[in-house]
mmCIF file of C-alpha atoms in Angstrom:
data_model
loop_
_atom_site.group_PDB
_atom_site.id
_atom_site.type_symbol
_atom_site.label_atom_id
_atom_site.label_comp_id
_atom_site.label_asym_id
_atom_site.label_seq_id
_atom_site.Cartn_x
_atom_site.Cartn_y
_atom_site.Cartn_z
ATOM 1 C CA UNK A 1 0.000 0.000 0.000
ATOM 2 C CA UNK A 2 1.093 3.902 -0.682
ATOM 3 C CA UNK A 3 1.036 6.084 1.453
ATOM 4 C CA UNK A 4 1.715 9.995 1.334
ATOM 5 C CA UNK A 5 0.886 13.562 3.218
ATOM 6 C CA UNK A 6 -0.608 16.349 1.573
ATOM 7 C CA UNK A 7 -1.635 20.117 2.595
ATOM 8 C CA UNK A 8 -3.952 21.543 1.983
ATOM 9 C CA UNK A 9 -3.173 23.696 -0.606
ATOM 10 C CA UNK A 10 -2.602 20.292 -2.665
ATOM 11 C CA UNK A 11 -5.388 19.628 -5.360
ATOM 12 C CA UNK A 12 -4.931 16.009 -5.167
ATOM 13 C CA UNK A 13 -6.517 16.278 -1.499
ATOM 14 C CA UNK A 14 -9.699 17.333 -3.108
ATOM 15 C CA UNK A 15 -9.243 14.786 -5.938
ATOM 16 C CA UNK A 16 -9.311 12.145 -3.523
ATOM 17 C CA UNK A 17 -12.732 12.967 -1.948
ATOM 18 C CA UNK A 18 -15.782 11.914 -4.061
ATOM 19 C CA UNK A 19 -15.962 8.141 -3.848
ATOM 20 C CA UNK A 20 -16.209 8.820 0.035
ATOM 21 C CA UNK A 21 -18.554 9.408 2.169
ATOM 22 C CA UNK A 22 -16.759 12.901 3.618
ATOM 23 C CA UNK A 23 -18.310 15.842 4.952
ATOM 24 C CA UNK A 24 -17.717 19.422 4.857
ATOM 25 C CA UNK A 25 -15.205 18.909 7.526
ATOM 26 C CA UNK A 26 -12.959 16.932 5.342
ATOM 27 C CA UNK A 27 -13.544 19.785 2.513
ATOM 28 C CA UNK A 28 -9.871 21.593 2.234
ATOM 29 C CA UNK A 29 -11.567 25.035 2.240
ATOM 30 C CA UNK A 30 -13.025 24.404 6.028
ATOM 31 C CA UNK A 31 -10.172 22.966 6.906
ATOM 32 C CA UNK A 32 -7.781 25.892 5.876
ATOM 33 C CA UNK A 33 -10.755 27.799 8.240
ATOM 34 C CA UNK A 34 -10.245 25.537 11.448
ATOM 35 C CA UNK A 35 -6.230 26.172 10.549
ATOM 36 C CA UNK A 36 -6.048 29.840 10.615
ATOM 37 C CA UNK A 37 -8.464 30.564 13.812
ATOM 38 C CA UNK A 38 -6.810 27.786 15.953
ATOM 39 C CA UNK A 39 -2.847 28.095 14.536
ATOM 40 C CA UNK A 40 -2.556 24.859 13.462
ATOM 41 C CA UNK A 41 -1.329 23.335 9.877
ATOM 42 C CA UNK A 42 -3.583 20.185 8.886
ATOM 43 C CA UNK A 43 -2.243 17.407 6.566
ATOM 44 C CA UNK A 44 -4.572 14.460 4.887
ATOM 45 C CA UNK A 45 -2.769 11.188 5.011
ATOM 46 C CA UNK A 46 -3.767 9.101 2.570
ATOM 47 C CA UNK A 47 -3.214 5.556 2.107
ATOM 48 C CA UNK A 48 -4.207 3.685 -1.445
ATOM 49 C CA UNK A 49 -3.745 0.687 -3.091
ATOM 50 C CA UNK A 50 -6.015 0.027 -6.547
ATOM 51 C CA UNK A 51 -8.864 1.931 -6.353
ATOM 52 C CA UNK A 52 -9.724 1.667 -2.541
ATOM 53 C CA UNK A 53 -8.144 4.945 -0.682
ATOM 54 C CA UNK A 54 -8.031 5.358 3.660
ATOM 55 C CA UNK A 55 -8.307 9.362 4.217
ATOM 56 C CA UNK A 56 -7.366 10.843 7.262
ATOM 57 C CA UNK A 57 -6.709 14.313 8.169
ATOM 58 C CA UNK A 58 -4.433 15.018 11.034
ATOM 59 C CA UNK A 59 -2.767 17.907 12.954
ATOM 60 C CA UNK A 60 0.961 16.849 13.622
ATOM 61 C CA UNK A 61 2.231 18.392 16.777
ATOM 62 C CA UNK A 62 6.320 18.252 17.792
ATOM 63 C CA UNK A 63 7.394 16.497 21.301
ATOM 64 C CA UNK A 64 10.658 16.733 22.438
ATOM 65 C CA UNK A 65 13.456 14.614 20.621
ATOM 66 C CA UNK A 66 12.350 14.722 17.525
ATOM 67 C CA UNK A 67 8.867 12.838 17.619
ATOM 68 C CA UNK A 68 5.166 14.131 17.322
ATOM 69 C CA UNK A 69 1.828 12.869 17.821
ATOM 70 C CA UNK A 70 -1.186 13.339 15.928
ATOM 71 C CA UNK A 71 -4.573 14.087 16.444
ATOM 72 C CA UNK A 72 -7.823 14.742 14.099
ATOM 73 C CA UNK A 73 -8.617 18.860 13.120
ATOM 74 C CA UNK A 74 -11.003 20.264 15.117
ATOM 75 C CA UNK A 75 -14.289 18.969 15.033
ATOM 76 C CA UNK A 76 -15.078 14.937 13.338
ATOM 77 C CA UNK A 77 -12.925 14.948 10.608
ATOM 78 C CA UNK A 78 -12.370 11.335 11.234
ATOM 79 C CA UNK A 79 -11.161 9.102 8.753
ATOM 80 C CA UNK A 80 -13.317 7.987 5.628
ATOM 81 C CA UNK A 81 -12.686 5.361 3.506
ATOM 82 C CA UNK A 82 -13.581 4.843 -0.066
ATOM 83 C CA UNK A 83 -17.044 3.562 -0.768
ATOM 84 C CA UNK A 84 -16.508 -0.616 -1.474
ATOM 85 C CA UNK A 85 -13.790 -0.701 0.325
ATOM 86 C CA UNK A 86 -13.480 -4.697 2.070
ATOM 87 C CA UNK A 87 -13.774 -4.991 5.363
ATOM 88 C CA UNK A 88 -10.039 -7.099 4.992
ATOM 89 C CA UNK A 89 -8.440 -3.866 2.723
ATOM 90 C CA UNK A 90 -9.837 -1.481 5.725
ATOM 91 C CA UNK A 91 -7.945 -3.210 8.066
ATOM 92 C CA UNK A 92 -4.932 -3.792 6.160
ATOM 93 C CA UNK A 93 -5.181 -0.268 5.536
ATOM 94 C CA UNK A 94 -5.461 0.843 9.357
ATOM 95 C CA UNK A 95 -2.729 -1.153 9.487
ATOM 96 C CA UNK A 96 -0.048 0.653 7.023
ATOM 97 C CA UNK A 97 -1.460 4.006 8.457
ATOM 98 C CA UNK A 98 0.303 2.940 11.978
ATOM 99 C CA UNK A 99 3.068 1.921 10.332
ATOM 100 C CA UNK A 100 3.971 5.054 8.337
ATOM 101 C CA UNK A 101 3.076 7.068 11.712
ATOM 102 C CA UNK A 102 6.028 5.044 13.482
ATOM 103 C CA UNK A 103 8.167 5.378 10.774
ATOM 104 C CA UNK A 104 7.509 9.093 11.062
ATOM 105 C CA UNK A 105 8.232 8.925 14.610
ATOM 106 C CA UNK A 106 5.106 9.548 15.747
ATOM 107 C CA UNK A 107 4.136 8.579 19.519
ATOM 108 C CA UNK A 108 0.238 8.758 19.809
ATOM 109 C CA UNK A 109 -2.843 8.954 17.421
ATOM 110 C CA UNK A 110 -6.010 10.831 18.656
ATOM 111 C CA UNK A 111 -9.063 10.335 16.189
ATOM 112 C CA UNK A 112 -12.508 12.162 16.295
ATOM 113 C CA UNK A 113 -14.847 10.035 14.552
ATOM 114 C CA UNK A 114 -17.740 11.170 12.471
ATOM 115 C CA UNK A 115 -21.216 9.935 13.676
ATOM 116 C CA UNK A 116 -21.902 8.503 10.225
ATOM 117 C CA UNK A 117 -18.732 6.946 9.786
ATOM 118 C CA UNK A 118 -17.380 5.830 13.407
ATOM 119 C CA UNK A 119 -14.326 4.383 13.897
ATOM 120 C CA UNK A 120 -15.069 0.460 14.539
ATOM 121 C CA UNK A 121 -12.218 -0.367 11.627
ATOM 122 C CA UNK A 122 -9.794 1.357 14.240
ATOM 123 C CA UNK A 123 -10.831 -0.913 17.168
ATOM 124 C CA UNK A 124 -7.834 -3.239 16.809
ATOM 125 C CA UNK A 125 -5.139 -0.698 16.833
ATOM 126 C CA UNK A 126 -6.393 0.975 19.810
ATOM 127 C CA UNK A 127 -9.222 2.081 22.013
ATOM 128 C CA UNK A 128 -12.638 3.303 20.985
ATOM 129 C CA UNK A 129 -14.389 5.120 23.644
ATOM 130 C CA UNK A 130 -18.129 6.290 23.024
ATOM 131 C CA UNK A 131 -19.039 10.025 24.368
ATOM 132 C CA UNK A 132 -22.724 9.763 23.868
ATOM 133 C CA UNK A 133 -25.361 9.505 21.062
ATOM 134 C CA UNK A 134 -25.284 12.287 17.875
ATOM 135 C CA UNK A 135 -28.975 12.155 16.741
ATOM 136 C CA UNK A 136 -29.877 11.688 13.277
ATOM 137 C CA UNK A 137 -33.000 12.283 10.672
ATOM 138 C CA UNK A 138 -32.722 9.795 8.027
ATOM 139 C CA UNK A 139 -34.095 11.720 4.652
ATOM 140 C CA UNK A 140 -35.598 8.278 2.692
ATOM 141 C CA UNK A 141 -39.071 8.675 3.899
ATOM 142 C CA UNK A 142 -42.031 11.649 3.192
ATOM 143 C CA UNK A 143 -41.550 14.444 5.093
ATOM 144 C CA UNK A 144 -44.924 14.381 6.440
ATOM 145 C CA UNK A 145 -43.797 10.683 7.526
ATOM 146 C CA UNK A 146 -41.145 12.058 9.553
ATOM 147 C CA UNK A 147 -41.992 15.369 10.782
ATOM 148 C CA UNK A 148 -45.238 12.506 12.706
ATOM 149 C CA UNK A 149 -42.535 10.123 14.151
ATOM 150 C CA UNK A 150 -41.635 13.610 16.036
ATOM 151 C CA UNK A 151 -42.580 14.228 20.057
ATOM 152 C CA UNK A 152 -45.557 15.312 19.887
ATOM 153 C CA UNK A 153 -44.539 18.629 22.012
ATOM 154 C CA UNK A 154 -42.599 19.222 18.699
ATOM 155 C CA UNK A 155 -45.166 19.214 16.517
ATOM 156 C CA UNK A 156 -47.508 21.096 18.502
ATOM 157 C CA UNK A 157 -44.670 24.084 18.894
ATOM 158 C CA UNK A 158 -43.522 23.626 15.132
ATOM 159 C CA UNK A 159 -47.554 24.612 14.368
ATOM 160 C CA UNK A 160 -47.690 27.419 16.840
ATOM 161 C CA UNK A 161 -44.583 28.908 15.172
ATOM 162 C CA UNK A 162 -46.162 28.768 11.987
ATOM 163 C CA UNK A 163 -49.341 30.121 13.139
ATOM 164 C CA UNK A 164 -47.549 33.179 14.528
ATOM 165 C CA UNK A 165 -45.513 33.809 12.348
ATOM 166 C CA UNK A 166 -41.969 33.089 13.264
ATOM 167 C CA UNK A 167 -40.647 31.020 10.255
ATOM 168 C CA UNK A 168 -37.302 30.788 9.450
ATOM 169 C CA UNK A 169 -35.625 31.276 6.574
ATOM 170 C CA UNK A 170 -31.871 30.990 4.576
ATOM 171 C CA UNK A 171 -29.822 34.299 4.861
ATOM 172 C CA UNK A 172 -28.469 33.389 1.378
ATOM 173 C CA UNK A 173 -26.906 36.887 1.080
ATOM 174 C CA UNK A 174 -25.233 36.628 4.687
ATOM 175 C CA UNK A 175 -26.757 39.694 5.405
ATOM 176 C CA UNK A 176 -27.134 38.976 9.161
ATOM 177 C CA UNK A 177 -24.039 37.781 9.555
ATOM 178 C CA UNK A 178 -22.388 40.405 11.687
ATOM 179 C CA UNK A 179 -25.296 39.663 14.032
ATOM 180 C CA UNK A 180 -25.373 36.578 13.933
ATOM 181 C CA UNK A 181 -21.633 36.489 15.254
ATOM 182 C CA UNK A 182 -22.734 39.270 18.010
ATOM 183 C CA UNK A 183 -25.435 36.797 19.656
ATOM 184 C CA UNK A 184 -23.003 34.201 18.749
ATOM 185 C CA UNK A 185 -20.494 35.389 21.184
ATOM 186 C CA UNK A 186 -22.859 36.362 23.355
ATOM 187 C CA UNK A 187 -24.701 32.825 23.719
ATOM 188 C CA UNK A 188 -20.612 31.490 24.472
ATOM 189 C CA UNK A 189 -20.227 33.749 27.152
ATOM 190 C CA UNK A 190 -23.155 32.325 28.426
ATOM 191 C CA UNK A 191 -22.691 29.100 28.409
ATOM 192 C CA UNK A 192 -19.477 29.212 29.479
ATOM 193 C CA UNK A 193 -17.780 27.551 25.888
ATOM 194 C CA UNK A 194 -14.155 26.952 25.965
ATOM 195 C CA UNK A 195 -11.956 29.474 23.794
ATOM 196 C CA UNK A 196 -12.066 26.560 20.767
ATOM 197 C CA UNK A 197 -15.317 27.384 20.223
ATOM 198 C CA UNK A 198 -15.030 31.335 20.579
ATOM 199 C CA UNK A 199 -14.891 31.865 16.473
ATOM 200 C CA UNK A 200 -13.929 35.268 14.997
ATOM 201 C CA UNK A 201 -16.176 37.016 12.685
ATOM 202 C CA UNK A 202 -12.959 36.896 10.500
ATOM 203 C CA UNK A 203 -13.447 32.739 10.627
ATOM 204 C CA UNK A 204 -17.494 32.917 9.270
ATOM 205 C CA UNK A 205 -16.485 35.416 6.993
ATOM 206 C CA UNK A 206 -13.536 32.993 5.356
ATOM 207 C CA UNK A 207 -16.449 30.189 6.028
ATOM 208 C CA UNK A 208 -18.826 32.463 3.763
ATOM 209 C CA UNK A 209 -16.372 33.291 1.478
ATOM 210 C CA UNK A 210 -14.539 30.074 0.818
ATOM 211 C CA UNK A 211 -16.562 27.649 1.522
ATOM 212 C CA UNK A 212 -20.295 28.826 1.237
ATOM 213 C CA UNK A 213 -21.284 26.121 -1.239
ATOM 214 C CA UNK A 214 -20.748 24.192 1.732
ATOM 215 C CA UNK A 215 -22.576 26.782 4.369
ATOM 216 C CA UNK A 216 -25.763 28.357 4.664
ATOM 217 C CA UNK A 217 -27.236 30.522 7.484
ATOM 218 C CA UNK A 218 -30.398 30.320 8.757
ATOM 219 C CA UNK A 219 -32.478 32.793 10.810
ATOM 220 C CA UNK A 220 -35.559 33.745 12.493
ATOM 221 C CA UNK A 221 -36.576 36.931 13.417
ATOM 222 C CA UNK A 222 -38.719 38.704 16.266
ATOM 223 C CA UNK A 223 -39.798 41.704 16.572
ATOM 224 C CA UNK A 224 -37.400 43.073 14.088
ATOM 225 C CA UNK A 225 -34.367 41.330 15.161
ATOM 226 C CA UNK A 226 -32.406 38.229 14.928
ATOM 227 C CA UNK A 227 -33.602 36.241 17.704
ATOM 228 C CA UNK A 228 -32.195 33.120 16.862
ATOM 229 C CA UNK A 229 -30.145 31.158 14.224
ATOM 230 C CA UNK A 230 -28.189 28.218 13.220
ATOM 231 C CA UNK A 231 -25.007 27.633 10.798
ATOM 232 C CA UNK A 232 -25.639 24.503 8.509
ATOM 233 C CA UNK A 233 -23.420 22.809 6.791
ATOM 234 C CA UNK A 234 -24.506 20.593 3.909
ATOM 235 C CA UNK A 235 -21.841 18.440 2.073
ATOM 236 C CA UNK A 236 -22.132 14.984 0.247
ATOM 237 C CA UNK A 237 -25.495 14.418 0.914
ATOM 238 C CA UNK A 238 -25.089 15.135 4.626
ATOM 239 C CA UNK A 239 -26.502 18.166 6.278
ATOM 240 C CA UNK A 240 -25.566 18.940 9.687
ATOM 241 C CA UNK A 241 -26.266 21.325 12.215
ATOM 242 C CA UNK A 242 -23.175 23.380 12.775
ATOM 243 C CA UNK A 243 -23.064 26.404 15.360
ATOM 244 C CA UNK A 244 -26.439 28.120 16.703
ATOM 245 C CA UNK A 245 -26.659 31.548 18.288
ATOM 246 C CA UNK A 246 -29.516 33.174 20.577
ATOM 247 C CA UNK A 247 -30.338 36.875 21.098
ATOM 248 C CA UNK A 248 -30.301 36.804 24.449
ATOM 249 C CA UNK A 249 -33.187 39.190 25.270
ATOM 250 C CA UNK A 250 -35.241 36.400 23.072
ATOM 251 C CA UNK A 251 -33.426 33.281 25.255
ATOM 252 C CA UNK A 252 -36.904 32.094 26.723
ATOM 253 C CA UNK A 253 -39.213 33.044 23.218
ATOM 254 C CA UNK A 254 -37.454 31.887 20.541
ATOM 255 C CA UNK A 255 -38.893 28.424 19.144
ATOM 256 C CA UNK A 256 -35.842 26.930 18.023
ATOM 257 C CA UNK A 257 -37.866 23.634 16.844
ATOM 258 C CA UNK A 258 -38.625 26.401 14.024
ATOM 259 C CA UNK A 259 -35.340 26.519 12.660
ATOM 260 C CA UNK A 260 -34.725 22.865 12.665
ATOM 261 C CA UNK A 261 -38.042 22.489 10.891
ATOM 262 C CA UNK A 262 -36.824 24.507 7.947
ATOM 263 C CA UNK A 263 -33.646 23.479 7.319
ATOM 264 C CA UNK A 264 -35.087 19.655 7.727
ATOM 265 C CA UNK A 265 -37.870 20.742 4.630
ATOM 266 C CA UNK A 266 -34.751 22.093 2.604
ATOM 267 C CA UNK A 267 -32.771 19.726 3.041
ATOM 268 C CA UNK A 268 -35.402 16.933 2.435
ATOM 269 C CA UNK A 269 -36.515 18.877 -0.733
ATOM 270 C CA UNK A 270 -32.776 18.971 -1.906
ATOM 271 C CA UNK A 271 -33.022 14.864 -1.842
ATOM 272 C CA UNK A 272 -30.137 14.623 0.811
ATOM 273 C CA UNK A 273 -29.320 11.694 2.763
ATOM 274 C CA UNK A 274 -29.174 12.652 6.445
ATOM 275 C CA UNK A 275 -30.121 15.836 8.653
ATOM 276 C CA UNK A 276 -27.444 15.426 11.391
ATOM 277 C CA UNK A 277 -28.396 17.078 14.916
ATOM 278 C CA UNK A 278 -25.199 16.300 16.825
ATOM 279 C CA UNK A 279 -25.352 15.726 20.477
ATOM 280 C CA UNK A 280 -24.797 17.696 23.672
ATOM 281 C CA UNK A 281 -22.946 17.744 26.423
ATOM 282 C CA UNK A 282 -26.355 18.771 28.897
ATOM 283 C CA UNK A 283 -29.233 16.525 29.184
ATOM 284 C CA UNK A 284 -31.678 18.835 28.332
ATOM 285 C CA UNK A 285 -30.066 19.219 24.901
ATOM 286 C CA UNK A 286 -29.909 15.884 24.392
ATOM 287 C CA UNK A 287 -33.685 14.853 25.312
ATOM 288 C CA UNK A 288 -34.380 18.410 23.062
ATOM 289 C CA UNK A 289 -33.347 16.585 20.153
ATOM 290 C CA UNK A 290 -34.248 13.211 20.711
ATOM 291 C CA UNK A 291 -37.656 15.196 20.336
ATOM 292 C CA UNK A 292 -37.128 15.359 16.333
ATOM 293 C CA UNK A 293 -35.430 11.578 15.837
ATOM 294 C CA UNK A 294 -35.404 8.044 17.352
ATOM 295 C CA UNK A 295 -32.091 7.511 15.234
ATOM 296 C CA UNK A 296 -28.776 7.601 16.793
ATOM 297 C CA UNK A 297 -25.034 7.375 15.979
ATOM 298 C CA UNK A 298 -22.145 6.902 18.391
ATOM 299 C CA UNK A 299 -19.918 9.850 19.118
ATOM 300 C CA UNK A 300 -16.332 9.031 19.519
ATOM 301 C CA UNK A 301 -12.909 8.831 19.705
ATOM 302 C CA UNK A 302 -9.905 6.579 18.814
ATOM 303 C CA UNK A 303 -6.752 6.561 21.112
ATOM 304 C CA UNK A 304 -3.839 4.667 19.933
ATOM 305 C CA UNK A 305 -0.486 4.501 20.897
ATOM 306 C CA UNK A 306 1.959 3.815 18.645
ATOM 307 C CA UNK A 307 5.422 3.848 20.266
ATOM 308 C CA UNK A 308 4.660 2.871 23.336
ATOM 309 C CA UNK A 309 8.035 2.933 25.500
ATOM 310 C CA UNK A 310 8.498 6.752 24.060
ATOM 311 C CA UNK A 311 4.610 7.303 25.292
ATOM 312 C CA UNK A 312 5.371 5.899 29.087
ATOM 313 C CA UNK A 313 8.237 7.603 29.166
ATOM 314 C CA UNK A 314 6.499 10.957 28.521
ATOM 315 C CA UNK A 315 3.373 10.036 31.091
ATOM 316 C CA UNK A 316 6.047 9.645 33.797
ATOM 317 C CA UNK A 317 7.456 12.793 33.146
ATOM 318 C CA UNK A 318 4.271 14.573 33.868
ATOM 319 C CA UNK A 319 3.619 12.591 36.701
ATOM 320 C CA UNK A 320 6.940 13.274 38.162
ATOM 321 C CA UNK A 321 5.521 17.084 38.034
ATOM 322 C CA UNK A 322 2.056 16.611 38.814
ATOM 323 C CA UNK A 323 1.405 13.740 40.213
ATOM 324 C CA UNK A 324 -0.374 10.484 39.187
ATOM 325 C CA UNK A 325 -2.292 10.112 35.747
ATOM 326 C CA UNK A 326 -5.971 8.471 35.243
ATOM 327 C CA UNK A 327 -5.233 5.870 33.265
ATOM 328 C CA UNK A 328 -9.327 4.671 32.449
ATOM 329 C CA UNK A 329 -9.847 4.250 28.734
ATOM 330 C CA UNK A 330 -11.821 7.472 28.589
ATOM 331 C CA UNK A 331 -9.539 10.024 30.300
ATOM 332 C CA UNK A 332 -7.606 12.903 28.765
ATOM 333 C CA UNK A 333 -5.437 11.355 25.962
ATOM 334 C CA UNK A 334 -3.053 11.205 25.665
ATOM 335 C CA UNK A 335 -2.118 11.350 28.620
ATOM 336 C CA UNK A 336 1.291 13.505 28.766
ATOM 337 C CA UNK A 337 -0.741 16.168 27.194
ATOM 338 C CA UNK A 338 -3.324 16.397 30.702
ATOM 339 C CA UNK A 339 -3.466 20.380 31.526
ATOM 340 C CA UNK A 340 -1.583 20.293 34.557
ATOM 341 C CA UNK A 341 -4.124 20.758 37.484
ATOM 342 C CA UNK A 342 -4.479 24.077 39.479
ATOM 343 C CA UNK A 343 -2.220 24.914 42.167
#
């Protein structure tokens, strides 16, 4: 099997895309996005042989004497492999992509998975830990169909939305987008997001303007302003919910089972495959959308080591400074890299 590293800026990296089953965070566009608002340089690893192909984007990162671990961009850019490929050439293939990482003198591999996707060919190199259920509208059936396998509490809101009025609709001009990134930041104070998730205006402006075949915004409006809206992503037949935003004098009013509704009727009417909802890290986001969908995918991650005495030897460094490391499947990985506690 081949197998090479390309940037971004390389066409082949789009090239190698259709035949997959990729998403918008595996476009080279986004990823160029992700790159410049969190400083990092992303590379797609690809490993071929005939006409089946293993792509993987990772973010290399240097450790001391020369080696480097790895870990997927920001957000589930996990691997995809090419549509037919054997369940015998996947693993082969998992395979040669922890041997080339060795070879490279790399010490740990860190994968997000896609909820669509997951990461069960990666079982045998590693761990596969599971981080909750990402909820999912399968597109195959009538809309009517679907929008009636919803809660009921759904419906009934989705109705009074219509009825008074607050319907929402795609910005397609981006006109709102300077307020949508005001009650964007706003809603992240409030919830207390970590600075990952703390985007610029200058990042949904390169989003807009580099990848907005990809993008769309959506909004809903209240007396006169933007009370609420989402950023979709739609890519491959996949559309996903991306980043939403509240006004917060409209936190309690707006009915956000309004925006989902129209972006599901768009997105059915396109003749895509899947509405993705994600998850949530609070219960009451999670039972929200389990409101609109019985389906669910597995969130997770992969953690494998690959050089194992040089990834020991870095966990007992840090614990010679901090003190002992968790070492359950699903703690911080890996585990050199644990932000040091408090003093």
């Amino acid at each position: 099997m081949r197998v090479h590293v390309l940037e971004t800026s390389d066409p082949e990296w789009a090239a190698y895309l259709p035949g997959t089953r990729h998403d918008i965070f595996h476009i080279p566009a986004f990823v160029r996005a992700e790159d410049r608002f969190h400083g990092t340089e992303s590379r797609l690893v690809v490993v071929e042989d005939g006409e089946s192909a293993l792509l993987v984007p990772l973010v290399f990162s240097a450790l001391p004497g020369g080696f480097e671990d790895a870990s997927t961009p920001h957000g589930p850019a996990g691997p995809v492999f090419s549509e037919g490929a054997t369940e015998e050439w996947r693993r082969a293939a998992v395979s040669a992509l922890v041997d080339h990482l060795r070879e490279r003198g790399v010490v740990s591999l860190f994968l997000r998975g896609h909820p669509l996707a997951g990461l069960g060919d990666f079982a045998g190199a590693g761990a596969v830990v599971e981080h909750g259920p990402s909820f999912v509208i399968p597109l195959d059936r009538p809309l009517e169909e679907i929008k009636g396998g919803m809660r009921q509490n759904h419906r009934r809101n989705m109705r009074r939305a219509e009825r008074d009025g607050h319907i929402a609709v795609q910005d397609t001009e981006w006109e709102h987008l300077e307020e949508f990134h005001r009650i964007y930041t706003r809603t992240m104070e409030r919830v207390e997001a970590g600075s990952a998730y703390r985007y610029s205006r200058e990042y949904f402006e390169r989003l807009r303007d580099e990848a907005g075949m990809y993008t769309s915004l959506w909004v809903l409006m209240m007396d006169g302003e933007l009370a609420g809206a989402h950023l979709v992503t739609s890519c491959s037949g996949t559309v996903q919910y991306f980043l939403g935003a509240t006004h917060p004098d409209f936190h309690r009013r707006v009915p956000q089972v309004a925006i989902f509704d129209a972006v599901l009727s768009w997105a059915h009417s396109r003749g895509d495959r899947d509405y993705v909802l994600g998850g949530g890290l609070q219960e009451s986001l999670r039972h929200f959308k389990s409101g609109f969908t019985q389906v669910e995918r597995s969130e997770a991650t992969a953690r494998i080591v690959i050089q194992h005495d040089e990834y020991e030897r870095l966990c007992t460094g840090w614990e010679a400074e901090n003190g002992p490391l968790t070492r359950r499947r699903d703690a911080f990985f890996p585990g050199y890299r644990t932000p040091a506690p408090a003093a």
